[in-house]
Amino acid sequence: MNLFIKQLLPKLLKGLCICLVLQSSAALSEVTSEGQTLYESTCVACHGKKLEGGAGFNLRDETWVHGDSPSQIKANIKKGFSNAGMPAFGAIYNDAQISNIVDYILSKREGLSNLSYQIYHIDNNGLKSFDIIKNLQVKKAGKLPNNLMDFQLPEVNNYIIEFEGDLYAPKDQASHLFGMAHRELFKIEIDGKVVKPTSTEWMKLTWPLKRGKQHFKMSYSTAGDVDYTNRAMGFFVSNNELTQKLFAVSLPGKQFLNKATINIKAQSQPLVERKKVVNLPTSSVSVGFPEKINYAFNTKSCSIVGVWTEDLLNVGPNVEGRGKDGSLILGDWVFHSEQGISPVYSAPGSCTFTKYNRVGNPTFTYQVNGRDFSVQVAAISAQSLLLTYTLLSGEDTPLKLDLPKLENGVFTSQDGQITNNKFSTQAKVAKAYHITLNLTGSAQ
Amino acid sequence: MKFTQSLISCSLLVASLFVISWFNLAMAVEDQSTYLPKGYSIETITTPDNVRFHATGLDINKHGDVYVATRFGDVWKYKNNTWTKFADGLHEPTGLRCEDNGSIIVAQKPELTRLVDNNNDGTADDYIRIADGWKFHDNYHEFNFGPVKDKAGNMYGTLNLGHGVPDALALGAMDSGGGYRGWAYKISPDGKFMPFANGLRSPAGLGVSPNNEVFFTDNQGDWVETSKLHLLEQGKFYGHPISLRDDANFGLDKVRDNKDNFAFFDEMREKPVVWIPHQEVASSPGNPEWDVSKGKFGPFLNQIFIGDQTQSNIFRVMLDKVNGKYQGAVINFIDGFQSGNIRLKFDPKGQLWVGQTARGWGAKGSKPYGLQKVLWNGEMPFELLDMKLTKSGFKLTFTQPLSDKTVLAKHFDVHEYNYLYTSTYGSNKHNQKALAVKKVILSKDKKSAEIELDLTADKIVVVNFSQLRNNTNDKPSVTTVYYTLNQLL
């Protein structure tokens, strides 16, 4: 009996727990999956595919005008807001379905919640340490309903401020807290433990975050200021590579991202944008079509280095402030470099970009292996691109292209062979060679 | 759930707050000149609505049509008081040149590009690569400035160092990931790219003199004591060592090995034509622009005008060729522009156009971007016209005769100083010393005053003449001039 209690029972209980957790996870996954299906069939039109908002509110950020508890959200979906054009979905979906929608929405949540602050006044020559807090009185404290940290709340020059709340970081990727600030005195605590910064560069202070919900506390002291008095500091949650600010957690950060949102959409004709783009190599030229499909041609590799869906780009991160960040695609990737539609070179560096022409569909002209080629891409639909390659001059020559391996798209051609993700044909001068890319499922 | 009307209300509120705060900012900072010569005025050009018109490329063709490249990536044409968009989608161009054949050349970060309107519909059809023989690492600071063209048809540009480029070489604030960052380049008439000179930091402006010489400015920072103007010559080194990683005679190791050997690099480097005192005159100078308007812009013929992005001003450079080498003086001209002055260009009427931006790097002027021009109405101002080194001191020439009674030795307050060349960001003034004016001689036409004083080379000599007056008791709008004394006569 003792043996059973001491050795076997714990193992059985542990196994039981694991089963329950797995069952619970699976059940939760099913719930959010159904919630996602319902959301994308109904809510998406007003609130956006990525819950980013549109005619309706953003449903993933830190602002919840009508409350952020599951019961509040559920009640609002049921009753709707008829004067704002939102129907009462209680008449359409049952209780369980609406709960699933709520679970899906909350699974995408980002930003701070239940944010509060405390302010302490310190001397002009205060110690550069947070240890002094234990001897200080709280001069002001309160809630921040907008859930954004604001370092300009104190009405004195010298202070310590603490912000505390729950932080919803991405669940599906690692992330960092990113501060566009000088090397001032900060302390970050996650779930009660102090976190060491991973970068203390000027305007690039970073701390690693956990995935999902975590308790967050930031302490800031002006004693760390040397000669810098601008406290409009932007704080964000960024991706792990620090190349993309995902969302803001401070008021100046929110303002920065709002200004850094400049969506470029092709309305009636193709657009060309030569900007830094996250996930595309340097020297890429992006082309967007009114049909809501896009590609990028790289002038160093003469390759098509990316295809993506929806509208072209948010170039704001690359043109706001000093423009340090890359532009963001507005849809989903079909592929991006390292994969590409790439000429097969006879030797490295044997590609030379010549020009692009913007009459009609943009045409890129380049030289590979001493021969002049052009490629023109046309949008057949939001799901299909037609690539036309032409040998412009000289003698007939093989045209060989490496193609990306796609799970959500298929390349076909009547003008050459496609085997093992390679296109090849014997190109004749001035003859066009067509390759079609058809998307077959949802992009990444 | 959230509420649609609330969203709209919030948006309006945010927009209102922004408008209010912007209005307050604009009201708080009045863009008024504290120095402005008589006869000159600033006129603001209305730029296209809802366009981020950060004007960093500016040129005017022989017909007087104004072309502007914006940091957003557009090229705009201004003709008959109307704006039309000529091109778009470029990567932060910071230079533009109108060619005689009607094409437009833009210096965008990854490429020097020719824009051609083939079908004469007013917009560019072909975007042709002229050169991209350098490395661009998608870094925000890696600007491509230029181009300017000499009389032989060679074009020149300059490549800014990076900041925060991964795995780059840094011996101070700026860095280089290699690929001719910190170099000037030359494009021959047949299109060949050639690395031309190195040691540059943030060389934000180039110009070609009437004598067919190329000059460039560089901005104060690490290894650059204060902003400066240089004569650009092939194979020369201009002071910032990290560009030497791409020099076949150096390479990474030799640069690193000498990172604290300031004397070593000091010995190698070229002296600037003029030092531009930090903040007193400029902090982030743009392109040098020569007044070749033959008097349409006033008395400052053949002098160099340069705008400053931070100070929102324009200053003049008065060249002096001493022992076959250029040196000279700088003096403020006009301040109080609406934004950061980065590009200057004279039009055929002798009006000086000013392209402006303040994004990312703030300016005294309150506006984020814009376009203004300086006009002269023909009224002769009373200002310092020129300053030349003599064997015994300096000759200062004014635009109008001086009042005899004010031309006294004690009315010339003179001091000298120099800078310390290190890897640190900028330099304080060193070796400051007052210089006694022993004698002053007024010329027969009373426009020139020769001052005698003891000078030593490698100093900036500062002359304040605020006590001088003309015959109607006017005082010059600017009364301090800074002479870069590389050599004595």
Short mmCIF file of C-alpha atoms in Angstrom, two decimals, chain B residues 117-402:
data_model
loop_
_atom_site.label_atom_id
_atom_site.label_comp_id
_atom_site.label_asym_id
_atom_site.label_seq_id
_atom_site.Cartn_x
_atom_site.Cartn_y
_atom_site.Cartn_z
CA ASP B 117 9.37 60.20 -69.65
CA ASN B 118 9.30 58.31 -72.96
CA ASN B 119 5.78 59.21 -74.07
CA ASN B 120 5.78 62.84 -72.89
CA ASP B 121 2.75 62.38 -70.67
CA GLY B 122 4.44 64.16 -67.79
CA THR B 123 5.33 61.10 -65.74
CA ALA B 124 8.41 58.93 -65.74
CA ASP B 125 8.15 55.62 -67.58
CA ASP B 126 11.67 54.24 -67.35
CA TYR B 127 13.51 53.98 -64.03
CA ILE B 128 17.01 53.20 -65.29
CA ARG B 129 19.89 52.08 -63.07
CA ILE B 130 22.88 54.33 -63.58
CA ALA B 131 24.95 52.98 -60.71
CA ASP B 132 24.64 50.85 -57.59
CA GLY B 133 28.24 49.85 -57.06
CA TRP B 134 28.09 50.25 -53.32
CA LYS B 135 26.54 48.24 -50.50
CA PHE B 136 23.29 49.35 -48.96
CA HIS B 137 22.33 47.43 -45.83
CA ASP B 138 18.77 48.76 -45.57
CA ASN B 139 20.04 51.00 -42.79
CA TYR B 140 18.22 54.27 -42.17
CA HIS B 141 21.40 56.35 -42.09
CA GLU B 142 22.89 55.07 -45.35
CA PHE B 143 21.94 58.03 -47.51
CA ASN B 144 23.13 58.50 -51.07
CA PHE B 145 23.75 62.19 -51.72
CA GLY B 146 24.13 63.81 -55.11
CA PRO B 147 24.64 63.79 -57.98
CA VAL B 148 26.48 66.82 -59.29
CA LYS B 149 28.11 66.92 -62.70
CA ASP B 150 31.36 68.52 -63.79
CA LYS B 151 31.97 70.11 -67.20
CA ALA B 152 33.45 66.87 -68.54
CA GLY B 153 30.22 65.04 -67.79
CA ASN B 154 31.43 63.10 -64.75
CA MET B 155 28.92 62.79 -61.95
CA TYR B 156 29.77 62.67 -58.24
CA GLY B 157 27.90 61.42 -55.20
CA THR B 158 28.61 60.69 -51.54
CA LEU B 159 27.62 57.72 -49.41
CA ASN B 160 26.68 58.23 -45.77
CA LEU B 161 27.98 55.93 -43.08
CA GLY B 162 25.49 53.68 -41.32
CA HIS B 163 24.27 53.59 -37.75
CA GLY B 164 23.35 50.29 -36.15
CA VAL B 165 24.25 48.11 -39.14
CA PRO B 166 24.64 44.53 -37.85
CA ASP B 167 28.25 43.31 -37.62
CA ALA B 168 29.58 46.60 -38.91
CA LEU B 169 32.82 48.36 -38.05
CA ALA B 170 32.33 51.24 -35.64
CA LEU B 171 34.98 53.39 -33.99
CA GLY B 172 32.47 55.86 -32.63
CA ALA B 173 28.83 56.63 -33.27
CA MET B 174 28.70 55.72 -36.95
CA ASP B 175 29.52 52.43 -38.60
CA SER B 176 30.24 50.78 -41.91
CA GLY B 177 29.19 47.36 -43.06
CA GLY B 178 31.55 47.81 -45.98
CA GLY B 179 30.85 48.49 -49.63
CA TYR B 180 32.18 52.05 -49.84
CA ARG B 181 30.15 53.55 -47.03
CA GLY B 182 31.80 56.88 -46.20
CA TRP B 183 33.13 57.28 -49.74
CA ALA B 184 32.58 59.75 -52.53
CA TYR B 185 32.06 58.15 -55.92
CA LYS B 186 32.42 59.24 -59.50
CA ILE B 187 30.39 58.10 -62.51
CA SER B 188 32.16 58.61 -65.81
CA PRO B 189 30.16 59.76 -68.86
CA ASP B 190 30.08 56.15 -70.07
CA GLY B 191 28.46 55.08 -66.79
CA LYS B 192 31.41 53.53 -64.99
CA PHE B 193 31.23 53.65 -61.18
CA MET B 194 34.47 54.53 -59.42
CA PRO B 195 35.12 54.91 -55.68
CA PHE B 196 36.73 58.34 -55.63
CA ALA B 197 37.71 59.43 -52.11
CA ASN B 198 37.03 58.36 -48.54
CA GLY B 199 36.90 59.43 -44.91
CA LEU B 200 33.42 60.93 -45.14
CA ARG B 201 30.83 60.73 -42.37
CA SER B 202 27.48 62.37 -43.19
CA PRO B 203 28.35 64.24 -46.38
CA ALA B 204 24.91 65.71 -46.98
CA GLY B 205 25.65 68.02 -49.87
CA LEU B 206 27.79 68.45 -52.97
CA GLY B 207 28.28 71.30 -55.40
CA VAL B 208 30.38 72.19 -58.44
CA SER B 209 32.02 75.60 -58.44
CA PRO B 210 32.08 77.94 -61.44
CA ASN B 211 35.71 76.83 -61.76
CA ASN B 212 34.57 73.22 -62.22
CA GLU B 213 35.74 72.04 -58.79
CA VAL B 214 33.63 69.70 -56.65
CA PHE B 215 33.03 70.63 -53.01
CA PHE B 216 31.12 68.77 -50.32
CA THR B 217 29.99 69.36 -46.76
CA ASP B 218 30.20 66.93 -43.87
CA ASN B 219 28.26 66.93 -40.61
CA GLN B 220 29.71 67.19 -37.11
CA GLY B 221 29.93 63.92 -35.15
CA ASP B 222 32.41 61.18 -34.34
CA TRP B 223 35.79 61.96 -35.91
CA VAL B 224 34.35 65.26 -37.17
CA GLU B 225 35.06 68.11 -34.77
CA THR B 226 32.52 70.44 -36.31
CA SER B 227 30.75 70.57 -39.65
CA LYS B 228 32.98 71.50 -42.57
CA LEU B 229 33.32 72.18 -46.28
CA HIS B 230 35.91 70.32 -48.33
CA LEU B 231 37.27 70.38 -51.84
CA LEU B 232 36.71 66.87 -53.21
CA GLU B 233 39.79 65.36 -54.82
CA GLN B 234 40.50 61.87 -56.07
CA GLY B 235 42.19 59.49 -53.65
CA LYS B 236 42.06 61.86 -50.70
CA PHE B 237 41.09 60.91 -47.13
CA TYR B 238 38.81 63.28 -45.25
CA GLY B 239 39.06 62.11 -41.66
CA HIS B 240 36.54 59.40 -40.69
CA PRO B 241 38.65 56.22 -40.65
CA ILE B 242 36.03 53.46 -40.87
CA SER B 243 35.58 53.99 -44.61
CA LEU B 244 39.20 52.83 -44.97
CA ARG B 245 38.01 49.24 -44.49
CA ASP B 246 37.28 49.35 -48.23
CA ASP B 247 40.63 50.89 -49.13
CA ALA B 248 42.98 48.29 -50.63
CA ASN B 249 45.89 49.86 -48.74
CA PHE B 250 44.13 49.53 -45.41
CA GLY B 251 41.45 46.99 -44.65
CA LEU B 252 39.66 46.21 -41.40
CA ASP B 253 42.67 45.18 -39.31
CA LYS B 254 44.77 48.24 -40.03
CA VAL B 255 41.84 50.52 -39.25
CA ARG B 256 41.14 48.72 -35.98
CA ASP B 257 44.81 48.66 -35.03
CA ASN B 258 44.97 52.43 -35.26
CA LYS B 259 41.61 53.21 -33.69
CA ASP B 260 43.19 55.30 -30.93
CA ASN B 261 46.01 56.66 -33.04
CA PHE B 262 44.42 60.00 -33.80
CA ALA B 263 47.71 61.54 -34.86
CA PHE B 264 48.09 58.85 -37.51
CA PHE B 265 44.78 59.65 -39.17
CA ASP B 266 45.24 63.37 -38.59
CA GLU B 267 48.43 63.27 -40.60
CA MET B 268 46.63 61.50 -43.45
CA ARG B 269 43.57 63.67 -43.69
CA GLU B 270 42.76 66.71 -45.74
CA LYS B 271 42.13 70.02 -44.07
CA PRO B 272 38.72 71.50 -44.71
CA VAL B 273 38.30 74.63 -46.77
CA VAL B 274 36.28 76.01 -43.89
CA TRP B 275 35.29 74.80 -40.47
CA ILE B 276 31.64 75.66 -39.76
CA PRO B 277 31.27 76.43 -36.04
CA HIS B 278 28.76 74.11 -34.42
CA GLN B 279 25.39 75.71 -33.64
CA GLU B 280 26.82 79.23 -34.00
CA VAL B 281 26.58 78.77 -37.75
CA ALA B 282 25.43 75.25 -38.55
CA SER B 283 24.96 71.74 -37.23
CA SER B 284 23.88 69.75 -40.30
CA PRO B 285 24.83 71.59 -43.48
CA GLY B 286 23.43 70.68 -46.89
CA ASN B 287 24.75 71.45 -50.38
CA PRO B 288 26.99 74.36 -51.36
CA GLU B 289 25.32 76.56 -53.97
CA TRP B 290 27.20 79.30 -55.84
CA ASP B 291 25.59 82.61 -56.66
CA VAL B 292 26.25 82.89 -60.40
CA SER B 293 23.22 85.06 -60.97
CA LYS B 294 25.40 88.01 -62.01
CA GLY B 295 23.86 90.36 -59.50
CA LYS B 296 20.26 89.21 -59.58
CA PHE B 297 20.61 88.00 -55.99
CA GLY B 298 22.51 90.98 -54.64
CA PRO B 299 26.14 91.79 -54.04
CA PHE B 300 27.47 88.34 -53.06
CA LEU B 301 28.61 87.27 -56.52
CA ASN B 302 30.23 83.88 -56.84
CA GLN B 303 29.97 83.25 -53.12
CA ILE B 304 28.77 79.95 -51.69
CA PHE B 305 25.43 79.68 -49.90
CA ILE B 306 24.71 76.66 -47.72
CA GLY B 307 21.56 75.80 -45.78
CA ASP B 308 21.51 74.08 -42.43
CA GLN B 309 18.98 71.42 -41.56
CA THR B 310 19.14 71.89 -37.80
CA GLN B 311 19.54 75.64 -37.49
CA SER B 312 16.98 76.41 -40.25
CA ASN B 313 19.34 79.04 -41.59
CA ILE B 314 21.53 79.86 -44.57
CA PHE B 315 25.14 80.94 -44.27
CA ARG B 316 27.72 82.22 -46.73
CA VAL B 317 31.21 80.96 -47.48
CA MET B 318 33.80 83.42 -48.75
CA LEU B 319 36.66 81.50 -50.35
CA ASP B 320 40.25 82.69 -50.14
CA LYS B 321 42.98 80.97 -52.12
CA VAL B 322 46.18 81.10 -50.08
CA ASN B 323 49.40 79.59 -51.40
CA GLY B 324 47.35 77.75 -54.01
CA LYS B 325 44.99 76.17 -51.46
CA TYR B 326 41.44 77.11 -50.59
CA GLN B 327 40.54 78.35 -47.15
CA GLY B 328 38.09 81.02 -46.20
CA ALA B 329 35.43 82.41 -43.94
CA VAL B 330 31.85 81.61 -43.01
CA ILE B 331 29.21 84.05 -41.89
CA ASN B 332 25.51 83.67 -41.20
CA PHE B 333 23.16 85.06 -43.83
CA ILE B 334 19.48 84.49 -42.97
CA ASP B 335 17.74 82.44 -40.28
CA GLY B 336 14.12 81.86 -39.32
CA PHE B 337 13.16 79.44 -42.09
CA GLN B 338 10.10 77.29 -41.49
CA SER B 339 11.87 73.92 -41.41
CA GLY B 340 15.29 72.30 -41.82
CA ASN B 341 17.19 73.67 -44.84
CA ILE B 342 18.89 70.80 -46.61
CA ARG B 343 18.86 71.81 -50.30
CA LEU B 344 19.56 75.15 -52.01
CA LYS B 345 19.23 75.96 -55.70
CA PHE B 346 19.24 79.23 -57.65
CA ASP B 347 16.67 79.57 -60.43
CA PRO B 348 17.31 81.54 -63.66
CA LYS B 349 15.77 84.65 -62.05
CA GLY B 350 18.35 84.61 -59.28
CA GLN B 351 15.92 83.43 -56.61
CA LEU B 352 17.30 80.97 -54.09
CA TRP B 353 15.02 77.96 -53.53
CA VAL B 354 15.26 76.08 -50.26
CA GLY B 355 14.22 72.42 -49.86
CA GLN B 356 13.37 71.49 -46.29
CA THR B 357 12.88 68.54 -43.95
CA ALA B 358 12.84 68.01 -40.20
CA ARG B 359 11.80 64.37 -39.97
CA GLY B 360 13.92 62.28 -37.66
CA TRP B 361 16.44 65.05 -37.14
CA GLY B 362 14.78 68.09 -35.65
CA ALA B 363 15.06 71.65 -36.89
CA LYS B 364 14.61 75.06 -35.31
CA GLY B 365 11.88 75.80 -37.83
CA SER B 366 8.52 74.54 -36.65
CA LYS B 367 7.30 72.80 -39.80
CA PRO B 368 8.11 69.16 -40.59
CA TYR B 369 8.88 69.88 -44.26
CA GLY B 370 8.44 72.45 -46.97
CA LEU B 371 9.81 74.62 -49.73
CA GLN B 372 10.70 78.29 -49.50
CA LYS B 373 12.71 80.73 -51.57
CA VAL B 374 14.79 83.80 -50.82
CA LEU B 375 14.19 86.89 -52.91
CA TRP B 376 16.23 90.09 -53.26
CA ASN B 377 14.38 93.31 -54.13
CA GLY B 378 17.39 95.27 -55.32
CA GLU B 379 17.98 97.23 -52.12
CA MET B 380 21.68 97.12 -51.25
CA PRO B 381 22.18 95.68 -47.77
CA PHE B 382 24.98 96.80 -45.45
CA GLU B 383 26.86 93.56 -44.77
CA LEU B 384 30.31 92.07 -44.76
CA LEU B 385 31.00 91.27 -48.40
CA ASP B 386 34.32 89.48 -48.25
CA MET B 387 37.25 88.56 -46.03
CA LYS B 388 40.76 87.90 -47.27
CA LEU B 389 43.98 87.02 -45.51
CA THR B 390 46.78 89.57 -45.82
CA LYS B 391 50.40 89.33 -44.76
CA SER B 392 49.64 91.29 -41.66
CA GLY B 393 46.10 90.23 -40.85
CA PHE B 394 42.80 90.40 -42.71
CA LYS B 395 41.04 92.65 -45.14
CA LEU B 396 37.33 92.90 -44.51
CA THR B 397 35.30 94.37 -47.34
CA PHE B 398 31.78 95.63 -46.89
CA THR B 399 28.95 96.21 -49.31
CA GLN B 400 28.79 99.93 -48.44
CA PRO B 401 31.29 102.53 -47.24
CA LEU B 402 31.99 102.47 -43.53
#
